[in-house]
C-alpha cells in the first residue's frame, strides 16, 4: 500500500444550543453556564423526578425551523421525539429526549467558500434534542470526585448533521464557520464556542484516490474551537494514512482531541445505534408543523449572509472582499447600511472604506473580533458628511473619530473644540505657502535646480504650519502655482 494516494472524507455533526429564555421541556431559565452558580435552574422535570412530564418549548421549535429553512431543508409535517437511553451522571433521567427516525428536517445544503470557490455541502438532517448537565472532575484533599451542575440539563439543542461531503480540514472549517455565521444571523445561537454553546464533532475516513465507497471512520468528539476542528482533522488524516500505508487498518472509534499535545486519543469503541435502545418518547405527542406556521417563519427569515454580500456588491458597488467583511456579522452590515442611509451624499464605497479601515482599526486596538460598533450610525454619518463637504480634511477626521469613540461627543463639537474646521480659502493658505517658501530659500533653490521631490516637503511644511487644518488639495494647487511662477522668473 505504500505510495498509495488517499482522499479524506469528512462529515460534521454540530450541536448548537438554541437561544431560548427557557429550557426545552420545562420552564427553567437558560442561564449562562459559565457565569451562573451551579444548579440554579433546576426543577423536577429537568432533574428527572418520577411523575413529571415534559412540555415542548414552542420557541425552540420555531428557532430550529428557522435554521432548517435557512439551510433549504425539507421539513416533514410531523416529526417524533425519541428516547436515547444511556446512563451518565449528568443525564438524570437516564435517557436523552432527542429525535431519531423522524427528525425535524432533512436534505439541506450549506454552501462553503474555500479559496474563492463556492461548493455545496449537503446537510443530512437537523433535529431537536436536549443538552446534558455538566460534570466537573475534582482532585483534592478529599480524593477524586465529580461535581454535577444541572443548569444546562434540558437546554434546547439543535443537532445539524452533514453528509460526508468535505474533503479537507480547511473545508470542514469553512463549513463550521459558515454555519456559525448563519446561526448568528438567525439569532439562534451566539456562536460563543468558548462557552460551549456551539460544539463540533468530526467524522474522518480515508479512501484510495478514485475509489467510490467509504472507508472506516473515526469520530473526533467535542471540538471547541475552529483551530481544534481544523488541527484535529489534519492530525487524523495523517494518522490514518500512516496506518493504511503500513498495511494496517483503521478501527472505528471515538477519539478525543488533546488540545495541549495536539494529538487525538482513543476514548472508546464507537457505539452502535442499537446500543441506545431508541424508542418513541411516550410522554410527548408527535410534533406537528402546520404549513401556516412554517410559512410565517419563512417570511420572517432575515436576508442570509451570502445573499447580503452579493447585494452589497451590486447595490453599493463594493469589492467582494469588502462586502464579505461588512456582512460577516449582521450587526455590522446593519450599521453600514444605516450610515449609508444617513449620509446619502457620501459614496457607499467611501463609507465601506471608513468602516473597514479606520473604524475597525481603532476598535481592534481596544477589543479583538469586531461584532459591535459602539458609536451610533448617525453620529458616524455626521462625521463623514463633514469630510464629504470639505469642512474637515481626512487627517483631521481620523483624529475626530478617535475622539468620538473615546469621549462619545458628537463630531461637530469635537471639530469646534479642537478648531479643526478645514481652511480652504486660497488667500489664507497662500500666506502659509509664502511663509514656507520665504523661510527656506536653500530648498527653493534646490527645487528650481531640479530636485522636484522637494514639492512634497514644502507641502508637509505648509500642512504643519496650518496644524493640519489646511485643505490639502488647495494647498497643493497654490504651492504648485507659486513654484511654477518662480521657475518662470
Ligand atoms: P453516528 O450518529 O453514529 O455518528 P451517522 O451515520 O449519523 O453516525 O453519521 C454521523 C456523521 O458521520 C455524518 O456527518 C456523516 O456524514 C459522517 N460519516 C458517515 N460515514 C462516514 C465516513 N465513512 N467517513 C467520514 N464521515 C462519515
Ligand atoms: Mg456521531
Ligand atoms: Zn427544569
Short mmCIF file of C-alpha atoms and ligand atoms in Angstrom, two decimals, residues 13 159 201 203 217 219 221 270-271, ligand 2:
data_model
loop_
_atom_site.label_atom_id
_atom_site.label_comp_id
_atom_site.label_asym_id
_atom_site.label_seq_id
_atom_site.Cartn_x
_atom_site.Cartn_y
_atom_site.Cartn_z
CA UNK A 13 -22.08 16.73 13.49
CA UNK A 159 -28.08 18.84 16.03
CA UNK A 201 -17.70 16.52 16.13
CA UNK A 203 -16.02 12.11 11.33
CA UNK A 217 -14.14 6.42 10.08
CA UNK A 219 -15.17 10.34 15.22
CA UNK A 221 -15.50 14.47 19.90
CA UNK A 270 -17.65 3.51 18.55
CA UNK A 271 -21.14 2.87 19.90
MG1 LIG B 2 -21.72 10.62 15.57
#
